[in-house]
GROMACS .gro file of C-alpha atoms in nm:
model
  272
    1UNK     CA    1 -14.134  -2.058   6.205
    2UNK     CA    2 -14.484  -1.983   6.314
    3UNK     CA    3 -14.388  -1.782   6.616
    4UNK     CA    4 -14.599  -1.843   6.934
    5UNK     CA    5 -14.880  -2.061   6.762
    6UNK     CA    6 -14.744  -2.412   6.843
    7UNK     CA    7 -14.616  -2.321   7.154
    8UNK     CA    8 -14.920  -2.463   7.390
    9UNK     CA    9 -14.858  -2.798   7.192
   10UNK     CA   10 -14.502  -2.910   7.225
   11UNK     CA   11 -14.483  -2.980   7.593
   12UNK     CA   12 -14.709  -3.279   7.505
   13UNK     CA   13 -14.434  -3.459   7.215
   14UNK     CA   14 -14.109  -3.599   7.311
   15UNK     CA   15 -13.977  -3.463   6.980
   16UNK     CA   16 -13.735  -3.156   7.069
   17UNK     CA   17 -13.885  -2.870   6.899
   18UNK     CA   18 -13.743  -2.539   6.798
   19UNK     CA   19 -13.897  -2.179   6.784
   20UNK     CA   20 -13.734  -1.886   6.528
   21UNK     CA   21 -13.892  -1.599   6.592
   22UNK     CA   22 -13.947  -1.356   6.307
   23UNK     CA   23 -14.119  -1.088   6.397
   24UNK     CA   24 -14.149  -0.839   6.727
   25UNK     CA   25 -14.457  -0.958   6.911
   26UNK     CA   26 -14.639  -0.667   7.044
   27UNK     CA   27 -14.589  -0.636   7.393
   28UNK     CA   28 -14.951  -0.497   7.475
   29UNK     CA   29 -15.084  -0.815   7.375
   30UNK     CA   30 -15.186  -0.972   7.714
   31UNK     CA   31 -15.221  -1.323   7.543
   32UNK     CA   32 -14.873  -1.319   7.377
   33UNK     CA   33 -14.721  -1.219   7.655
   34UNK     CA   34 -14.808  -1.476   7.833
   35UNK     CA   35 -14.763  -1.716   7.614
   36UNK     CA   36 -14.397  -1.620   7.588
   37UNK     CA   37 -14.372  -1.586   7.958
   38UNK     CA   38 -14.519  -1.951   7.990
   39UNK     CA   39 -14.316  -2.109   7.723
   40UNK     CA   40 -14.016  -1.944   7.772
   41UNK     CA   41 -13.799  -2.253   7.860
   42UNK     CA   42 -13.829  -2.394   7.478
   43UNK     CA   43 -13.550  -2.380   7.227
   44UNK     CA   44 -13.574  -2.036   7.025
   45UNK     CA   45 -13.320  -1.941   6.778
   46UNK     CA   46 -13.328  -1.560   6.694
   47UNK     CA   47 -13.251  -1.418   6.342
   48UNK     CA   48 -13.046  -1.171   6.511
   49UNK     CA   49 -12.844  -1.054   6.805
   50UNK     CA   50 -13.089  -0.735   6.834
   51UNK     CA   51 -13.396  -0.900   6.823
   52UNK     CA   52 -13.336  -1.085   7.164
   53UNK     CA   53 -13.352  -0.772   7.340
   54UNK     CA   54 -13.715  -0.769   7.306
   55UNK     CA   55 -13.778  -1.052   7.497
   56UNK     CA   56 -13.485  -1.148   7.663
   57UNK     CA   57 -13.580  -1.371   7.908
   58UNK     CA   58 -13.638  -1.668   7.629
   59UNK     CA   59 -13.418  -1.982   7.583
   60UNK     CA   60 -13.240  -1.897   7.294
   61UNK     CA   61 -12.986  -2.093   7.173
   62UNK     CA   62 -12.836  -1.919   6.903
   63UNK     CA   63 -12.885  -1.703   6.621
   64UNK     CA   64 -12.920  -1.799   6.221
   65UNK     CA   65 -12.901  -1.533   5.973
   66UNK     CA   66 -13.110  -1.486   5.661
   67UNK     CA   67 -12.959  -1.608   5.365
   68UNK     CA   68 -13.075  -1.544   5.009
   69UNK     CA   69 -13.016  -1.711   4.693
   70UNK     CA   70 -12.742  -1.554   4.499
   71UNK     CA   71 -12.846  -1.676   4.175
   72UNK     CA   72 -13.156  -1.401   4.175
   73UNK     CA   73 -12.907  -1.137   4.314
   74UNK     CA   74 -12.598  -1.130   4.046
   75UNK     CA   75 -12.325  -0.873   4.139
   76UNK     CA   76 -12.265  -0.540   3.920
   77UNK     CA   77 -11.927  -0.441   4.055
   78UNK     CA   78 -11.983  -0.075   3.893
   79UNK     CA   79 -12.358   0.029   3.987
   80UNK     CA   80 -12.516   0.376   3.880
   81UNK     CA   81 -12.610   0.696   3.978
   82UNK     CA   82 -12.898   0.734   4.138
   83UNK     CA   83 -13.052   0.608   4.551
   84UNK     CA   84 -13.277   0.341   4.585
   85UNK     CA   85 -13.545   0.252   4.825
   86UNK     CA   86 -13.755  -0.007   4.808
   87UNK     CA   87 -14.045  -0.126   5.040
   88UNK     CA   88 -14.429  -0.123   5.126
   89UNK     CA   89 -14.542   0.226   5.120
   90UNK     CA   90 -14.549   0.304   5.548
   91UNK     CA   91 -14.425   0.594   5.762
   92UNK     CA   92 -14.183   0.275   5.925
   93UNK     CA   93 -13.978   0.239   5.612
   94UNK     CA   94 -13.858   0.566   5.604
   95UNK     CA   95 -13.941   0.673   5.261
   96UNK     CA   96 -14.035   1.012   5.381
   97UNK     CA   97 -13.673   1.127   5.492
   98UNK     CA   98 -13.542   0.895   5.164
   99UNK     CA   99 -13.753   1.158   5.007
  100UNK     CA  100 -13.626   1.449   5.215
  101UNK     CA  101 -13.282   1.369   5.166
  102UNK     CA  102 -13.307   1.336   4.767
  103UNK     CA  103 -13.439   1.698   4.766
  104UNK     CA  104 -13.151   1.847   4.946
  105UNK     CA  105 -12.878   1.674   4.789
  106UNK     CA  106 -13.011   1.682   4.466
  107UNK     CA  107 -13.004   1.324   4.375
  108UNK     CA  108 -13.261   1.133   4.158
  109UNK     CA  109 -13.379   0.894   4.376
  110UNK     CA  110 -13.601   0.568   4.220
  111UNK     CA  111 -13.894   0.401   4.468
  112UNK     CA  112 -14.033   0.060   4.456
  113UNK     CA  113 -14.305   0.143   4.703
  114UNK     CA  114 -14.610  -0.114   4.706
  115UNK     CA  115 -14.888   0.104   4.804
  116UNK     CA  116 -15.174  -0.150   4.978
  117UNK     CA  117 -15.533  -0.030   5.077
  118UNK     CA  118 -15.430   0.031   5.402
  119UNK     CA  119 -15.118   0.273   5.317
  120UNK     CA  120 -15.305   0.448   5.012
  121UNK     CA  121 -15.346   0.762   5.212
  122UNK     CA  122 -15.000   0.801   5.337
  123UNK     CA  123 -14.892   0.714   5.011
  124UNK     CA  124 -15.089   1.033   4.898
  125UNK     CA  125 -15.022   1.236   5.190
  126UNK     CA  126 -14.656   1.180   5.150
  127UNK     CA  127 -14.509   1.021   4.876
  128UNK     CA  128 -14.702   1.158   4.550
  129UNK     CA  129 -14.664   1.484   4.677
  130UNK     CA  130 -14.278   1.505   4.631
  131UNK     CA  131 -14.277   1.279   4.288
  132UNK     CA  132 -14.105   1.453   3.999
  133UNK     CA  133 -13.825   1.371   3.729
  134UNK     CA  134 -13.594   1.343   3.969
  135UNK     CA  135 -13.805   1.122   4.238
  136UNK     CA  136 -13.974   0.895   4.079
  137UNK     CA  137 -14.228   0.559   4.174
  138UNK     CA  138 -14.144   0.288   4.033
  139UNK     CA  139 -14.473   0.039   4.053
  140UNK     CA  140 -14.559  -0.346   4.074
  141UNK     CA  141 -14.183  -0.410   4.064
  142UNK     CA  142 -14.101  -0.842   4.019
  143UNK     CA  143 -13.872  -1.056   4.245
  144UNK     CA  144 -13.721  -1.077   3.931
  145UNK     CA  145 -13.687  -0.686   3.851
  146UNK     CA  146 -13.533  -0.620   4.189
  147UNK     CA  147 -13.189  -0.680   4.115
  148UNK     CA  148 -13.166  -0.461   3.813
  149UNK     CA  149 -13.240  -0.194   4.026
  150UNK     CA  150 -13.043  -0.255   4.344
  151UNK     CA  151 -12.751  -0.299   4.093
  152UNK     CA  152 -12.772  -0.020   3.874
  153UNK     CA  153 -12.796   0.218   4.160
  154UNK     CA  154 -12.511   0.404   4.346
  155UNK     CA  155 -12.666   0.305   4.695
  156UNK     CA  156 -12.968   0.149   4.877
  157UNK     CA  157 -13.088   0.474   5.109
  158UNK     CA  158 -13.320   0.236   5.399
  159UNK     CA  159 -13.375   0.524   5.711
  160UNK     CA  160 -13.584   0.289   5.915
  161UNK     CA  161 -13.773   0.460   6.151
  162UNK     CA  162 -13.891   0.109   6.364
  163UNK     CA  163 -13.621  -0.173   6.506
  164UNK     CA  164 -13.639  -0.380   6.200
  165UNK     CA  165 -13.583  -0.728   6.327
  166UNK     CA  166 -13.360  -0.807   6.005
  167UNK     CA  167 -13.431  -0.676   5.688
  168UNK     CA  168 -13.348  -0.864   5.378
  169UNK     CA  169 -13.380  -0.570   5.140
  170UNK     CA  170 -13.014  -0.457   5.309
  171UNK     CA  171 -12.851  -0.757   5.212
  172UNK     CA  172 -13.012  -0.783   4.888
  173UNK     CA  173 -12.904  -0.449   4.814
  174UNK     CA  174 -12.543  -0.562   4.919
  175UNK     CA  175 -12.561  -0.881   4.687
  176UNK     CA  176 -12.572  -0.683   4.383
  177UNK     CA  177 -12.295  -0.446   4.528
  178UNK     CA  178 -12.460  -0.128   4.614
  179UNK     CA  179 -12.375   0.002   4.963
  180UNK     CA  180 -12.614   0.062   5.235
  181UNK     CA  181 -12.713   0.424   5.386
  182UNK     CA  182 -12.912   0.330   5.672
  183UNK     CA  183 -13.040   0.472   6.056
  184UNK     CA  184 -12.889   0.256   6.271
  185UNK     CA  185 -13.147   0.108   6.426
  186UNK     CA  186 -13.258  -0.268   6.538
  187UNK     CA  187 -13.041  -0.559   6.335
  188UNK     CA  188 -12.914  -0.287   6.095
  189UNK     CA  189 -12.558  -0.239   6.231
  190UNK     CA  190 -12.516  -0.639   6.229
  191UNK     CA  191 -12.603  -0.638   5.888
  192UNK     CA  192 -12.410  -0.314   5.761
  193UNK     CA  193 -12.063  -0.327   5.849
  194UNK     CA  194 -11.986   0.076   5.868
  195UNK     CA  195 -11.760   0.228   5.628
  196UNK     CA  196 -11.686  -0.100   5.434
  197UNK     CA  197 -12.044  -0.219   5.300
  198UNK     CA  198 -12.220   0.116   5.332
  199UNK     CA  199 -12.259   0.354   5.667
  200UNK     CA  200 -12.453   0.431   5.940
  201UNK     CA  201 -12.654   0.726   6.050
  202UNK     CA  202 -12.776   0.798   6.435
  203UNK     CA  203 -13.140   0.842   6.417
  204UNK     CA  204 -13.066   1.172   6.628
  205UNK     CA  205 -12.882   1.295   6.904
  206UNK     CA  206 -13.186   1.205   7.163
  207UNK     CA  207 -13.102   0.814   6.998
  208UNK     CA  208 -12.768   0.710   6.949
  209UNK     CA  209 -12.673   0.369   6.878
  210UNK     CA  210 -12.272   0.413   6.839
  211UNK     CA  211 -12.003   0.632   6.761
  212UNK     CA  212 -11.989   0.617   6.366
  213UNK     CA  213 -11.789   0.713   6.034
  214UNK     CA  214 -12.101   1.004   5.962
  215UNK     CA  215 -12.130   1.223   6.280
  216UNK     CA  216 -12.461   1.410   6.167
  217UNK     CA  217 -12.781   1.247   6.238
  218UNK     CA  218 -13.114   1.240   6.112
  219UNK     CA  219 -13.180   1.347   5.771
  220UNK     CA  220 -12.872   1.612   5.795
  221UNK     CA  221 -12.649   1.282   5.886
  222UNK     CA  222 -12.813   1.082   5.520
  223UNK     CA  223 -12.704   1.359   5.362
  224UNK     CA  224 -12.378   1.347   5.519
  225UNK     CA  225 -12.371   0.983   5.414
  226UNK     CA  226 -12.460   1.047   5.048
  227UNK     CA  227 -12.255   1.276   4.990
  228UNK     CA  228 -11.979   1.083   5.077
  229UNK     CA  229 -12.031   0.808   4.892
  230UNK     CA  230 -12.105   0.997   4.575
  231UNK     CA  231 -11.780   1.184   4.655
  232UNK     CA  232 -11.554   0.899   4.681
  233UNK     CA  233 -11.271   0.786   4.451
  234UNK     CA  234 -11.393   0.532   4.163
  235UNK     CA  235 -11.130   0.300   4.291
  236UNK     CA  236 -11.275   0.327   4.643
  237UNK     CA  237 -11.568   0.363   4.567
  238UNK     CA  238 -11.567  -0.017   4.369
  239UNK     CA  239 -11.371  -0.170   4.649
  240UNK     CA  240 -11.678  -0.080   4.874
  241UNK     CA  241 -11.931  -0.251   4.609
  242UNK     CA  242 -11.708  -0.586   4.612
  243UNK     CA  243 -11.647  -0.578   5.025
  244UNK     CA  244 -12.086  -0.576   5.005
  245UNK     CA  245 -12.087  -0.878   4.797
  246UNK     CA  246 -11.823  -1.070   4.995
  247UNK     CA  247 -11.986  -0.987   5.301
  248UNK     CA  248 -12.344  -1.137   5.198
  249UNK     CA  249 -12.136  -1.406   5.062
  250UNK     CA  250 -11.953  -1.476   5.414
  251UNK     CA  251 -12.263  -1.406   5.646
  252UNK     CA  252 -12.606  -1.420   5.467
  253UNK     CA  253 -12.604  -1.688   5.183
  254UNK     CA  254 -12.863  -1.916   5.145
  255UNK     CA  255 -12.637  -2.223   5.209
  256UNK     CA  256 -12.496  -2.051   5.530
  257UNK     CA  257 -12.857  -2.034   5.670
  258UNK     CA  258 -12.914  -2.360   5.605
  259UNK     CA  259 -12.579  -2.493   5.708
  260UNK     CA  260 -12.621  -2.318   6.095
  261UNK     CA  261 -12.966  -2.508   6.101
  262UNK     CA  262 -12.876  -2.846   6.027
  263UNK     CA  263 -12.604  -2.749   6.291
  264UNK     CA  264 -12.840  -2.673   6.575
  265UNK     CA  265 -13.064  -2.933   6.475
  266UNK     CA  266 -12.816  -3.200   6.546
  267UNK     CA  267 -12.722  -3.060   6.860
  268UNK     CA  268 -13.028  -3.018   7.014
  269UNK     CA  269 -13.028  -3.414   6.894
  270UNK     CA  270 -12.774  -3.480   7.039
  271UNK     CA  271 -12.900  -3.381   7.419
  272UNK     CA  272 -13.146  -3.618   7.356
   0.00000   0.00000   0.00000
């Protein structure tokens, strides 16, 4: 789990070693790339399917899911009214078209941006700008906090504008029942099963990653989005916060993680 750093080292143990990458590594690093090039016949597990498209010429032997805790995410099968987004304050995140979208559908929309030293001008630029009584910051939110607001609101608004290799806010979100309004960019359509846990939204019509439920795209197709979901049938509407809970529950729990580790561990073993 420490992506390319032991690399130059396990050629020299007979212990079987294996790689998961978490993060893109920047392809205009000379260095890493070679590194990957050279070590490319190791074992590297991916955390998911997307993510092996960036360097697909690696030995990858399967993928493992994150999995969280479900203890620190308890379910609130009836949510609230109002969009969340939650993240480190960067033009990546997508808080800007969050923003943006809250303004023309009228929705109150809560942030849990952490603003660092190195996003305090975009956080100026482009969040505190647009903050009023219906868009409001929410600081120095707690692990602990998180869930309160994930399940009190009526959905988790996460317009990514980079291919986020996973992204464990989505299925946090989804733990506590709210569904997911996302672009449909990197791992999100593996984690956001469209039209059941929450729906998708092409980034544009210059990017399209599938033919989905909302047929707008960009900010026009989040609107699209959120206005369906705030338009929907109680009845349905609940039966969409339950399917987001069973789906973490099926794919992304803590023991599942674990469980598809141990079970590449002791096949890789096994070769031995």
């Amino acid at each position: 789990h420490a992506n390319y750093f032991s690399f130059p080292f396990c050629d020299f143990v007979k212990t079987p070693t294996i790689h998961t990458l978490h993060n893109q590594l920047p392809r205009n690093r000379e260095t890493e790339n070679e590194l990957m090039k050279k070590f490319c016949h190791l074992n590297f597990i991916s955390i998911s399917d997307e993510f092996r498209t960036h360097f697909d010429h690696l030995n990858y032997i399967t993928t493992v899911y994150h999995g969280l805790d479900r203890k620190y995410f308890p379910f609130n099968k009836i949510g609230g009214d109002y969009l969340f987004w939650i993240g480190r304050a960067s033009k990546n995140k997508g808080e800007d078209d969050a923003i943006e979208t809250a303004k023309i559908t009228g929705k109150k929309l809560l942030l849990g941006a952490s603003i660092r030293k190195d996003t305090e001008e975009y956080f100026e630029k482009v969040i505190k700008p647009n903050l009023n009584d219906k868009i409001k910051l929410i600081s120095n939110v707690t692990f602990e906090e998180t869930h309160k607001y994930y399940g009190s609101s009526k959905a988790f608004i996460f317009p990514v504008k980079w291919k986020e290799p996973f992204g464990l806010i989505m299925i946090e979100s989804m733990a506590c029942g709210s569904p997911v309004i996302a672009y449909s960019r990197g791992s999100v359509q593996e984690i956001v099963k469209d039209g059941e846990t929450g729906f998708l939204v092409n980034p544009s019509n210059e990017e399209k990653t599938g033919d989905w439920i909302i047929k707008k795209t960009g900010i026009e197709g989040l609107k699209e989005a959120v206005e369906k979901i705030y338009s929907m049938p109680q009845g349905e509407y609940l039966k969409m916060r339950q399917a987001c809970r069973s789906r973490v529950e099926q794919l992304f729990t803590v023991e599942k993680m674990v469980d598809n580790y141990e079970k590449v561990y002791y096949e890789i073993l096994n070769k031995k």
